[in-house]
């Protein structure tokens, strides 16, 4: 499961004070020809398309627990343990065949303590971002929330410029301007797409939370890239392989899920679980409203169908 980065693509070992993002060359070659990477792209596309719809459908059908919705966004992290187990077994067999008895029983993980701590911080940021995103989805139609979340590009570009010295390009500037104008137009006409049953205050709160989620996630990505770059620039650090990236994702998912679980405990979401059973009065009332845009309310018969 390890996709090693060739030696010539590893980061040069430089002093921390003199480090610049441009000192790190490009990543591994032939990324589009890697079937494993193609599968990851496919899963990311499916999740990005279906996730907002399912989350909004939960709130439409009577759901109200935002912390639970936040937890479910990263609760699938244990699935990443499967490729990690295969990778660890493969490493042990390969080292045993090479006669490297000293390392055949080496550590399970490739992460360093500093990279582990950085990934945990990113996980806490991701957990907070999950809550902001779920809060926005509770009161906004999917079309509006998707446009607001897409402003993440502007925040990512700004934080990338500050943290990793990523330079702007013409395409980036054009995209930032278009997305910023789109968000501003949505804000000026905020009453036109408000779903039925959502008050003006709730809509405004959801609008602000969605923008905050975009801003926070725009910070998460450069921080994650910066931590990996610092790891690659350290002398004797493990190569940035696929296995190491999966380990980082496991730590991020575990920390974010634990953060949301604490929020559920503080909000008594576990005790309120029985209140959201199908057929409850709250569910029947919420199921009669449309979900994706500010259209007139659906009839009860069509909603139940």
Rosetta silent file (secondary structure, phi, psi, omega in degrees, C-alpha in Angstrom):
SEQUENCE: XXXXXXXXXXXXXXXXXXXXXXXXXXXXXXXXXXXXXXXXXXXXXXXXXXXXXXXXXXXXXXXXXXXXXXXXXXXXXXXXXXXXXXXXXXXXXXXXXXXXXXXXXXXXXXXXXXXXXXXXXXXXXXXXXXXXXXXXXXXXXXXXXXXXXXXXXXXXXXXXXXXXXXXXXXXXXXXXXXXXXXXXXXXXXXXXXXXXXXXXXXXXXXXXXXXXXXXXXXXXXXXXXXXXXXXXXXXXXXXXXXXXXXXXXXXXXXXXXXXXXXXXXXXXXXXXXXXXXXXXXXXXXXXXXXXXXXXXXXXXXXXXX
SCORE:     score description
SCORE:     0.000 S_00000001
   1 L     0.000   -4.775 -177.522    0.000    0.000    0.000 S_00000001
   2 L   -85.533  129.814  174.288    3.005    2.283    0.156 S_00000001
   3 L  -111.616   94.326 -173.512    3.521    4.659   -2.744 S_00000001
   4 L   -71.090  139.483  172.421    7.037    5.854   -2.196 S_00000001
   5 L   -83.739  127.287 -178.270    8.039    9.312   -3.364 S_00000001
   6 L   -55.469  154.883 -175.269   11.253    9.020   -5.401 S_00000001
   7 H   -59.076  -38.512 -176.975   14.412   10.272   -3.773 S_00000001
   8 H   -69.967  -12.681  179.743   14.799   13.142   -6.191 S_00000001
   9 H   -98.534   -1.213  178.923   11.353   14.414   -5.195 S_00000001
  10 L   -73.412  154.886 -177.488   12.040   14.505   -1.475 S_00000001
  11 L   -71.527  141.890  175.927   12.361   17.843    0.193 S_00000001
  12 L   -68.707  148.185  179.352   15.861   19.196    0.698 S_00000001
  13 L   -83.228  106.135 -175.975   17.068   19.328    4.265 S_00000001
  14 L  -123.079  164.801  177.401   17.218   23.030    5.033 S_00000001
  15 L   -70.058  145.105 -177.602   17.390   25.116    8.145 S_00000001
  16 H   -62.205  -36.965 -177.796   14.025   25.952    9.650 S_00000001
  17 H   -69.511  -25.126 -178.063   14.796   29.663    9.676 S_00000001
  18 H  -101.640    7.961 -174.460   15.633   29.634    5.971 S_00000001
  19 L   -73.357  138.152  172.969   12.781   27.392    4.930 S_00000001
  20 L  -137.386  150.136 -178.560   10.461   28.514    2.179 S_00000001
  21 H   -61.348  -31.868 -178.900    7.649   26.631    0.502 S_00000001
  22 H   -69.460  -12.341  176.901    9.281   27.082   -2.890 S_00000001
  23 H   -71.956  -16.740 -178.348   12.228   25.005   -1.610 S_00000001
  24 L   -91.798  120.132  179.097   10.040   21.893   -1.811 S_00000001
  25 L   -68.852 -179.549  179.233    9.914   20.371   -5.306 S_00000001
  26 L   -64.540  162.159 -178.619    6.810   18.820   -6.835 S_00000001
  27 L   -78.641 -163.593 -172.604    5.337   15.637   -5.395 S_00000001
  28 L   -60.753  150.358  179.576    5.457   12.174   -6.868 S_00000001
  29 L   -77.887  172.856  178.364    5.295   11.747  -10.618 S_00000001
  30 L    45.537   50.179 -179.354    2.532   10.060  -12.622 S_00000001
  31 L   -67.556  -36.019 -176.319   -0.280   10.901  -10.147 S_00000001
  32 L   -75.002  -17.219  179.570   -3.052   10.457  -12.698 S_00000001
  33 L   -92.529    0.725  179.552   -1.780    7.011  -13.676 S_00000001
  34 L   -86.222  114.716 -178.389   -1.916    5.713  -10.122 S_00000001
  35 H   -63.167  -33.486  179.214   -5.126    3.627   -9.773 S_00000001
  36 H   -64.094  -40.931  178.620   -5.135    4.085   -5.996 S_00000001
  37 H   -68.605  -35.982  177.664   -5.092    7.853   -6.385 S_00000001
  38 H   -63.517  -39.370  177.547   -7.835    7.642   -9.016 S_00000001
  39 H   -64.111  -39.932  177.909  -10.041    5.705   -6.580 S_00000001
  40 H   -63.852  -41.250  176.662   -9.476    8.383   -3.939 S_00000001
  41 H   -60.739  -42.038 -179.431  -10.464   11.095   -6.405 S_00000001
  42 H   -63.997  -45.747  179.043  -13.638    9.179   -7.247 S_00000001
  43 H   -63.215  -37.989  178.280  -14.600    8.709   -3.598 S_00000001
  44 H   -64.551  -41.479  179.543  -13.948   12.385   -2.914 S_00000001
  45 H   -65.390  -42.737  179.720  -16.179   13.426   -5.825 S_00000001
  46 H   -64.423  -43.993  179.681  -19.006   11.126   -4.717 S_00000001
  47 H   -65.037  -39.097 -179.804  -18.791   12.329   -1.121 S_00000001
  48 H   -67.847  -30.492 -179.143  -18.702   15.996   -2.120 S_00000001
  49 H   -83.051  -40.680 -174.290  -21.792   15.557   -4.301 S_00000001
  50 H   -90.294  -27.440 -176.664  -23.910   13.343   -2.037 S_00000001
  51 H   -57.368  -52.755  179.869  -22.853   14.586    1.397 S_00000001
  52 H   -60.619  -36.603 -179.870  -24.672   17.958    1.339 S_00000001
  53 H   -65.149  -45.620 -179.251  -27.839   16.364   -0.047 S_00000001
  54 H   -67.168  -38.130 -179.979  -27.980   13.678    2.638 S_00000001
  55 H   -66.714  -42.177  178.478  -27.176   16.136    5.398 S_00000001
  56 H   -68.003  -35.000  177.510  -29.883   18.540    4.284 S_00000001
  57 H   -63.566  -35.658  177.482  -32.336   15.645    3.932 S_00000001
  58 H   -60.823  -45.891  179.078  -31.691   14.711    7.566 S_00000001
  59 H   -69.850  -32.549  178.240  -32.738   18.173    8.744 S_00000001
  60 H   -64.257  -39.634 -175.551  -35.694   18.193    6.360 S_00000001
  61 L   -83.483   16.181  174.002  -37.047   14.931    7.768 S_00000001
  62 L   108.097   -3.595  178.774  -37.161   16.257   11.309 S_00000001
  63 L   -68.547  146.693 -178.974  -33.544   15.943   12.425 S_00000001
  64 L  -140.283   -2.476 -174.317  -32.254   18.671   14.704 S_00000001
  65 L   -90.290  102.036 -176.922  -29.026   17.353   16.251 S_00000001
  66 H   -73.454  -34.284  179.453  -26.213   19.354   14.705 S_00000001
  67 H   -67.806  -36.239  175.749  -23.482   17.719   16.766 S_00000001
  68 H   -64.072  -43.842  177.072  -24.561   14.288   15.545 S_00000001
  69 H   -61.598  -34.878  177.600  -24.453   15.530   11.958 S_00000001
  70 H   -67.681  -43.081 -179.326  -20.980   16.890   12.647 S_00000001
  71 H   -63.158  -39.348 -176.492  -19.774   13.587   14.055 S_00000001
  72 H   -66.671  -19.619 -179.115  -21.062   11.594   11.091 S_00000001
  73 L   -69.236  -23.062  179.601  -18.921   13.647    8.699 S_00000001
  74 L  -126.855    8.502 -175.920  -15.743   12.002   10.025 S_00000001
  75 H   -70.282  -11.618 -179.866  -17.121    8.878   11.712 S_00000001
  76 H   -85.070    9.838 -177.207  -15.926    6.687    8.831 S_00000001
  77 H   -61.327  -28.867  178.707  -12.257    7.040    9.759 S_00000001
  78 H   -60.349  -21.832  177.782  -11.968    3.412   11.060 S_00000001
  79 H   -62.349  -26.291  179.343  -12.257    2.231    7.447 S_00000001
  80 H   -71.441  -14.512  178.188   -8.773    3.663    6.891 S_00000001
  81 H   -69.266  -23.332 -179.594   -7.382    1.099    9.343 S_00000001
  82 H   -64.837  -54.183  176.989   -7.873   -1.625    6.724 S_00000001
  83 H   -63.903  -28.922  177.694   -5.262   -0.319    4.247 S_00000001
  84 H   -66.580  -38.789  177.501   -2.972    0.517    7.167 S_00000001
  85 H   -64.434  -42.615  177.231   -3.077   -3.088    8.354 S_00000001
  86 H   -63.316  -40.210 -179.794   -2.235   -4.340    4.866 S_00000001
  87 H   -65.571  -41.761  179.871    0.602   -1.836    4.618 S_00000001
  88 H   -65.163  -42.122  178.064    2.053   -2.839    7.984 S_00000001
  89 H   -64.155  -39.352  178.928    1.931   -6.535    7.088 S_00000001
  90 H   -64.863  -39.750  178.647    3.564   -5.817    3.738 S_00000001
  91 H   -64.195  -42.683 -179.629    6.379   -3.874    5.397 S_00000001
  92 H   -63.958  -42.619  179.516    7.066   -6.677    7.866 S_00000001
  93 H   -66.082  -40.682 -179.110    7.181   -9.320    5.137 S_00000001
  94 H   -65.904  -40.998  179.826    9.441   -7.200    2.949 S_00000001
  95 H   -70.273  -34.294  177.463   11.866   -6.499    5.788 S_00000001
  96 H   -66.469  -40.613  178.068   11.884  -10.150    6.815 S_00000001
  97 H   -65.668  -31.235  178.906   12.784  -11.238    3.280 S_00000001
  98 L   -81.166   -2.967  178.815   15.599   -8.698    3.260 S_00000001
  99 L    74.996   20.269 -179.799   16.932  -10.158    6.510 S_00000001
 100 L   -89.629   79.322 -176.712   16.519   -6.915    8.407 S_00000001
 101 H   -66.127  -28.237 -176.654   15.763   -8.458   11.792 S_00000001
 102 H   -69.133  -29.222 -177.903   16.319   -5.186   13.597 S_00000001
 103 H  -110.129   -3.440 -179.594   13.489   -3.481   11.767 S_00000001
 104 H   -63.469  -28.279  177.814   11.243   -6.443   11.063 S_00000001
 105 L  -108.763   34.589 -178.452    9.540   -5.801   14.385 S_00000001
 106 L   -70.028 -173.931 -176.146    9.627   -2.019   14.022 S_00000001
 107 L   -65.634  159.090 -179.204    6.910    0.428   14.919 S_00000001
 108 L   -76.763  -37.416 -173.945    3.417    0.186   13.553 S_00000001
 109 L  -108.376  154.872  178.727    3.169    3.828   12.481 S_00000001
 110 L   -97.313   -9.534 -175.167    5.465    6.028   10.433 S_00000001
 111 L   -71.635  145.883  172.085    4.395    9.310   12.032 S_00000001
 112 L   -89.482  160.122  179.226    6.712   11.308   14.234 S_00000001
 113 H   -57.579  -37.331 -179.315    5.436   12.798   17.518 S_00000001
 114 H   -68.054  -40.956  177.388    5.527   16.315   16.070 S_00000001
 115 H   -67.905  -33.964  175.958    3.533   15.297   13.018 S_00000001
 116 H   -63.246  -44.572  179.385    1.101   13.460   15.292 S_00000001
 117 H   -65.229  -41.002  178.850    0.563   16.602   17.373 S_00000001
 118 H   -64.267  -39.739  179.559    0.109   18.745   14.255 S_00000001
 119 H   -67.096  -35.633  177.378   -2.424   16.270   12.839 S_00000001
 120 H   -65.356  -39.538  176.663   -4.343   16.300   16.131 S_00000001
 121 H   -63.372  -43.366  176.714   -4.571   20.103   15.981 S_00000001
 122 H   -62.011  -36.371  177.129   -5.850   19.865   12.414 S_00000001
 123 H   -62.995  -40.819  177.062   -8.371   17.289   13.643 S_00000001
 124 H   -63.878  -41.120  176.847   -9.723   19.698   16.260 S_00000001
 125 H   -63.270  -39.032  179.194  -10.045   22.380   13.594 S_00000001
 126 H   -66.170  -40.109  177.364  -11.838   19.886   11.351 S_00000001
 127 H   -61.538  -43.255  176.798  -14.276   18.973   14.122 S_00000001
 128 H   -64.486  -38.832  178.358  -15.132   22.636   14.673 S_00000001
 129 H   -65.533  -36.848  176.593  -15.520   23.102   10.930 S_00000001
 130 H   -59.562  -41.637 -179.754  -17.890   20.111   10.793 S_00000001
 131 H   -66.618  -43.664  178.920  -20.149   21.754   13.354 S_00000001
 132 H   -61.005  -40.939 -179.671  -20.176   25.081   11.518 S_00000001
 133 H   -66.435  -43.482  178.847  -20.998   23.304    8.271 S_00000001
 134 H   -64.569  -37.342  178.827  -23.821   21.276    9.842 S_00000001
 135 H   -63.697  -42.705  178.241  -25.268   24.401   11.429 S_00000001
 136 H   -65.415  -39.395 -179.811  -25.349   26.152    8.070 S_00000001
 137 H   -67.549  -22.534 -178.201  -26.954   23.165    6.351 S_00000001
 138 H   -70.209  -24.980 -173.497  -29.726   23.116    8.950 S_00000001
 139 H  -125.131    0.624 -178.842  -31.126   26.486    7.827 S_00000001
 140 L  -119.053  147.349  170.360  -29.962   26.992    4.243 S_00000001
 141 L   -67.672  156.698 -175.442  -30.989   25.351    0.977 S_00000001
 142 H   -60.817  -38.061 -178.537  -28.302   23.211   -0.585 S_00000001
 143 H   -60.575  -45.723 -179.278  -27.832   25.596   -3.505 S_00000001
 144 H   -68.250  -46.903 -178.252  -27.057   28.550   -1.225 S_00000001
 145 H   -63.800  -34.999  179.715  -24.856   26.633    1.200 S_00000001
 146 H   -66.134  -39.863  177.791  -22.861   25.096   -1.672 S_00000001
 147 H   -66.561  -41.361  178.910  -22.105   28.521   -3.132 S_00000001
 148 H   -64.453  -42.366 -179.881  -21.091   29.845    0.272 S_00000001
 149 H   -66.204  -29.538 -179.859  -18.860   26.838    0.958 S_00000001
 150 H   -67.609  -16.079  174.413  -17.231   27.294   -2.444 S_00000001
 151 L   -68.374   -4.704  173.380  -15.816   30.607   -1.183 S_00000001
 152 H   -53.101  -31.611  179.327  -13.372   28.361    0.635 S_00000001
 153 H   -57.888  -42.120  179.439  -11.157   28.855   -2.429 S_00000001
 154 H   -64.692  -44.587  179.340  -10.689   32.521   -1.558 S_00000001
 155 H   -66.888  -39.508  178.711   -9.825   31.735    2.066 S_00000001
 156 H   -62.098  -43.480  179.836   -7.531   28.885    1.037 S_00000001
 157 H   -63.280  -40.934 -179.478   -5.663   31.149   -1.374 S_00000001
 158 H   -66.736  -46.616  179.916   -5.265   33.860    1.258 S_00000001
 159 H   -69.590  -33.143  177.213   -4.036   31.501    3.986 S_00000001
 160 H   -65.862  -35.233  176.689   -1.810   29.646    1.522 S_00000001
 161 H   -65.361  -38.106 -177.767   -0.181   32.951    0.634 S_00000001
 162 H   -78.230  -38.803 -171.447    0.467   33.697    4.305 S_00000001
 163 H   -94.242  -43.214 -174.378    1.514   30.233    5.494 S_00000001
 164 L  -117.425   12.125  175.448    3.117   28.425    2.570 S_00000001
 165 L    57.130   37.575  178.110    3.984   31.373    0.306 S_00000001
 166 L   -77.919  127.121 -176.184    1.729   30.112   -2.468 S_00000001
 167 L   -84.373  151.084  177.723    1.606   32.679   -5.239 S_00000001
 168 L   -79.733  149.411  173.081   -1.589   33.853   -6.916 S_00000001
 169 L  -120.753  169.679  179.844   -2.299   33.144  -10.565 S_00000001
 170 H   -61.527  -40.590  178.921   -4.728   34.792  -12.960 S_00000001
 171 H   -64.603  -39.883  179.589   -7.161   31.890  -12.742 S_00000001
 172 H   -63.991  -44.085  179.933   -7.079   31.968   -8.959 S_00000001
 173 H   -63.363  -42.889  179.245   -7.805   35.693   -8.851 S_00000001
 174 H   -61.706  -44.673 -179.659  -10.695   35.339  -11.319 S_00000001
 175 H   -64.200  -39.983  179.988  -12.236   32.483   -9.323 S_00000001
 176 H   -63.959  -43.110 -179.543  -11.887   34.390   -6.059 S_00000001
 177 H   -64.015  -45.479 -178.782  -13.563   37.474   -7.487 S_00000001
 178 H   -63.497  -43.582 -179.419  -16.468   35.516   -8.976 S_00000001
 179 H   -68.359  -37.302  179.278  -17.099   33.531   -5.799 S_00000001
 180 H   -66.388  -41.699  177.740  -16.865   36.616   -3.603 S_00000001
 181 H   -64.240  -40.875  178.626  -19.339   38.510   -5.804 S_00000001
 182 H   -61.650  -43.423  178.350  -21.695   35.519   -5.757 S_00000001
 183 H   -64.756  -38.454  178.806  -21.624   35.334   -1.962 S_00000001
 184 H   -65.528  -39.956  178.186  -22.236   39.089   -1.702 S_00000001
 185 H   -65.091  -38.419  176.354  -25.243   38.858   -4.038 S_00000001
 186 H   -63.388  -40.083 -179.936  -26.660   36.017   -1.946 S_00000001
 187 H   -65.365  -37.594  179.966  -26.243   38.092    1.185 S_00000001
 188 H   -71.128  -30.634  178.699  -28.073   41.096   -0.303 S_00000001
 189 L  -109.088   44.626 -171.846  -30.999   38.916   -1.417 S_00000001
 190 L   -67.388  -20.914 -177.510  -31.091   36.684    1.631 S_00000001
 191 L   -82.201  -15.454 -173.055  -34.880   36.696    1.929 S_00000001
 192 L   -77.039  -28.139 -176.634  -35.563   35.254   -1.497 S_00000001
 193 L  -114.283   19.688 -179.290  -34.268   31.730   -0.991 S_00000001
 194 L   -71.476  125.881  179.807  -35.156   31.218    2.671 S_00000001
 195 L   -63.653  154.709  177.975  -36.736   27.784    3.125 S_00000001
 196 L   -64.769  137.451 -179.614  -40.244   27.562    4.520 S_00000001
 197 L    88.680   -2.757  179.578  -40.306   27.330    8.311 S_00000001
 198 L  -105.175  125.447 -179.183  -36.917   29.029    8.757 S_00000001
 199 L   -75.884  167.059  178.650  -36.960   32.420   10.468 S_00000001
 200 H   -63.073  -38.674  179.053  -34.878   35.356    9.364 S_00000001
 201 H   -66.001  -40.880  178.010  -32.618   35.031   12.393 S_00000001
 202 H   -64.961  -40.338  178.885  -32.040   31.335   11.712 S_00000001
 203 H   -63.652  -44.099  179.491  -31.271   32.034    8.070 S_00000001
 204 H   -63.286  -40.071  178.017  -28.788   34.764    9.012 S_00000001
 205 H   -65.078  -42.896  177.414  -27.124   32.451   11.546 S_00000001
 206 H   -63.630  -38.993  177.923  -26.885   29.661    8.987 S_00000001
 207 H   -60.510  -48.149 -179.700  -25.461   32.090    6.428 S_00000001
 208 H   -65.825  -39.055  179.325  -22.775   33.249    8.849 S_00000001
 209 H   -65.808  -38.140  178.963  -21.954   29.709    9.978 S_00000001
 210 H   -65.086  -41.810  176.888  -21.548   28.529    6.374 S_00000001
 211 H   -65.068  -40.235  177.679  -19.135   31.370    5.642 S_00000001
 212 H   -63.686  -37.756  177.233  -17.248   30.625    8.867 S_00000001
 213 H   -63.615  -40.984  177.677  -17.008   26.959    7.851 S_00000001
 214 H   -63.820  -41.171 -179.818  -15.541   27.969    4.495 S_00000001
 215 H   -66.351  -43.258 -178.467  -13.019   30.251    6.195 S_00000001
 216 H   -66.973  -41.690  178.177  -11.959   27.643    8.747 S_00000001
 217 H   -68.622  -30.184  172.745  -11.555   24.914    6.153 S_00000001
 218 H   -63.270  -26.032  174.670   -9.594   27.377    4.052 S_00000001
 219 H   -83.583  -33.413 -177.335   -7.176   27.540    6.988 S_00000001
 220 H   -61.043  -44.797 -174.951   -7.154   23.766    7.585 S_00000001
 221 H   -64.021  -48.274  176.429   -5.745   22.884    4.170 S_00000001
 222 H   -63.588  -35.540  178.232   -2.672   25.183    4.285 S_00000001
 223 H   -64.818  -40.766  177.329   -1.965   24.154    7.884 S_00000001
 224 H   -63.125  -43.525  179.482   -2.078   20.496    6.853 S_00000001
 225 H   -66.434  -37.427  179.561    0.221   21.156    3.910 S_00000001
 226 H   -65.633  -41.673  179.176    2.578   23.168    6.082 S_00000001
 227 H   -64.376  -39.283  177.890    2.868   20.382    8.668 S_00000001
 228 H   -68.783  -35.996  178.654    3.661   17.825    5.962 S_00000001
 229 H   -66.770  -41.445  177.386    6.223   20.148    4.407 S_00000001
 230 H   -64.505  -37.931  177.102    7.986   20.650    7.730 S_00000001
 231 H   -63.702  -43.534 -178.746    8.001   16.899    8.244 S_00000001
 232 H   -68.069  -26.234 -178.048    9.517   16.304    4.799 S_00000001
 233 H   -83.413   -8.254 -178.987   12.182   18.950    5.421 S_00000001
 234 L   -80.182  142.428  179.467   13.453   17.313    8.612 S_00000001
 235 L   -68.284  131.469  178.574   16.601   15.232    8.434 S_00000001
 236 L    78.904    5.833 -179.440   15.913   11.501    8.684 S_00000001
 237 L   -74.159  150.833  178.351   12.158   11.897    8.365 S_00000001
 238 L   -66.663  149.342  178.812   10.169    9.167    6.650 S_00000001
 239 L   -63.450  151.724 -179.582    9.207    9.756    3.041 S_00000001
 240 L   -80.052   81.149 -177.822    5.757   11.195    2.432 S_00000001
 241 L   -91.556  172.869  176.382    4.190    7.935    1.270 S_00000001
 242 H   -61.643  -39.047  179.565    0.556    6.997    0.797 S_00000001
 243 H   -61.850  -42.431  179.439    0.699    5.083    4.075 S_00000001
 244 H   -65.494  -38.980  177.748    1.903    8.136    5.963 S_00000001
 245 H   -63.644  -40.338  178.556   -0.852   10.274    4.439 S_00000001
 246 H   -65.532  -38.985  176.231   -3.460    7.697    5.497 S_00000001
 247 H   -60.214  -41.225  177.674   -2.041    7.723    9.025 S_00000001
 248 H   -61.886  -42.269  179.708   -2.441   11.505    9.079 S_00000001
 249 H   -65.913  -34.255  177.862   -6.045   11.148    7.940 S_00000001
 250 H   -63.923  -45.270  179.993   -6.713    8.571   10.672 S_00000001
 251 H   -64.237  -42.762  179.133   -5.470   10.954   13.363 S_00000001
 252 H   -63.061  -46.588 -179.832   -7.470   13.833   11.910 S_00000001
 253 H   -64.226  -41.704  179.107  -10.641   11.745   11.659 S_00000001
 254 H   -63.592  -45.565 -178.411  -10.255   10.309   15.149 S_00000001
 255 H   -66.470  -42.795  179.736   -9.637   13.712   16.734 S_00000001
 256 H   -64.586  -40.943  179.270  -12.482   15.395   14.853 S_00000001
 257 H   -65.879  -41.196  177.390  -14.898   12.599   15.758 S_00000001
 258 H   -64.083  -39.024  177.778  -13.876   12.744   19.419 S_00000001
 259 H   -60.754  -45.119  179.834  -14.344   16.525   19.407 S_00000001
 260 H   -70.020  -32.797  176.919  -17.890   16.161   18.045 S_00000001
 261 H   -64.699  -38.506  175.689  -18.645   13.338   20.492 S_00000001
 262 H   -63.503  -39.995  176.239  -17.753   15.662   23.365 S_00000001
 263 H   -62.356  -38.315  177.091  -20.110   18.236   21.846 S_00000001
 264 H   -63.970  -41.489  178.509  -22.864   15.622   21.732 S_00000001
 265 H   -63.728  -43.058 -179.576  -22.331   14.815   25.399 S_00000001
 266 H   -66.918  -28.460 -177.882  -22.417   18.478   26.368 S_00000001
 267 L   -95.573    4.221 -179.733  -25.597   18.989   24.336 S_00000001
 268 L    58.389   36.253 -179.428  -27.317   15.842   25.694 S_00000001
 269 L   -69.866  -30.465  179.900  -27.746   14.498   22.177 S_00000001
 270 L   -67.576  -36.111  178.877  -27.520   10.893   23.328 S_00000001
 271 L   -73.988  -23.956 -177.333  -30.490   11.352   25.677 S_00000001
 272 L   -92.014    8.427 -175.174  -32.522   13.068   22.930 S_00000001
 273 H   -62.697  -38.506 -177.286  -32.083   10.268   20.419 S_00000001
 274 H   -68.273  -16.028 -178.021  -35.562    8.822   21.001 S_00000001
 275 H   -78.322   -8.682 -177.078  -37.177   12.164   20.118 S_00000001
 276 H  -113.531   28.636  177.112  -36.196   11.840   16.445 S_00000001
 277 L   -69.992  149.475  177.938  -37.807    8.515   15.647 S_00000001
 278 L   -58.215  137.441  178.870  -39.621    8.326   12.289 S_00000001
 279 L    91.499    0.807  177.411  -43.223    9.429   12.586 S_00000001
 280 L   -69.635  157.207 -179.407  -42.680   11.802   15.488 S_00000001
 281 H   -56.947  -40.558  179.767  -44.695   15.045   15.398 S_00000001
 282 H   -64.001  -40.041  179.259  -41.585   17.107   14.745 S_00000001
 283 H   -66.667  -41.197 -179.816  -40.585   14.831   11.868 S_00000001
 284 H   -66.008  -35.516 -179.905  -44.051   14.957   10.320 S_00000001
 285 H   -70.277  -43.040 -177.465  -44.121   18.728   10.524 S_00000001
 286 H   -73.617  -24.396 -177.064  -40.669   19.201    8.994 S_00000001
 287 L   -73.604   -9.756 -178.599  -41.276   16.628    6.265 S_00000001
 288 L   -89.888    3.029  179.936  -43.911   18.823    4.641 S_00000001
 289 L  -107.610  152.091  178.461  -41.407   21.473    3.604 S_00000001
 290 L   -77.551  160.334 -169.599  -39.150   21.469    0.590 S_00000001
 291 L  -115.968  -37.181 -165.507  -35.476   21.077    1.113 S_00000001
 292 L   -86.788  -27.503 -179.154  -33.306   22.077   -1.800 S_00000001
 293 L  -151.101 -177.762 -177.191  -34.464   25.609   -2.560 S_00000001
 294 L   -86.324   59.817  175.856  -36.995   28.255   -1.623 S_00000001
 295 L   -92.673  166.501  178.515  -39.898   26.628   -3.420 S_00000001
 296 L   -61.865  154.752 -178.283  -43.463   26.480   -2.043 S_00000001
 297 L   -59.254  142.908  177.000  -44.029   23.794    0.604 S_00000001
 298 L   -76.460  158.953  175.470  -44.618   20.291   -0.682 S_00000001
 299 L   -75.967  159.146 -179.187  -47.833   18.499    0.102 S_00000001
 300 H   -63.008  -35.340 -179.070  -47.854   15.888    2.821 S_00000001
 301 H   -67.016  -43.313 -179.281  -48.566   13.141    0.328 S_00000001
 302 H   -70.582  -33.207  178.869  -45.627   14.019   -1.903 S_00000001
 303 H   -68.152  -40.349  179.673  -43.306   14.420    1.052 S_00000001
 304 H   -70.114  -27.265  177.319  -44.205   11.026    2.456 S_00000001
 305 L   -70.466    0.000    0.000  -43.710    9.443   -0.964 S_00000001
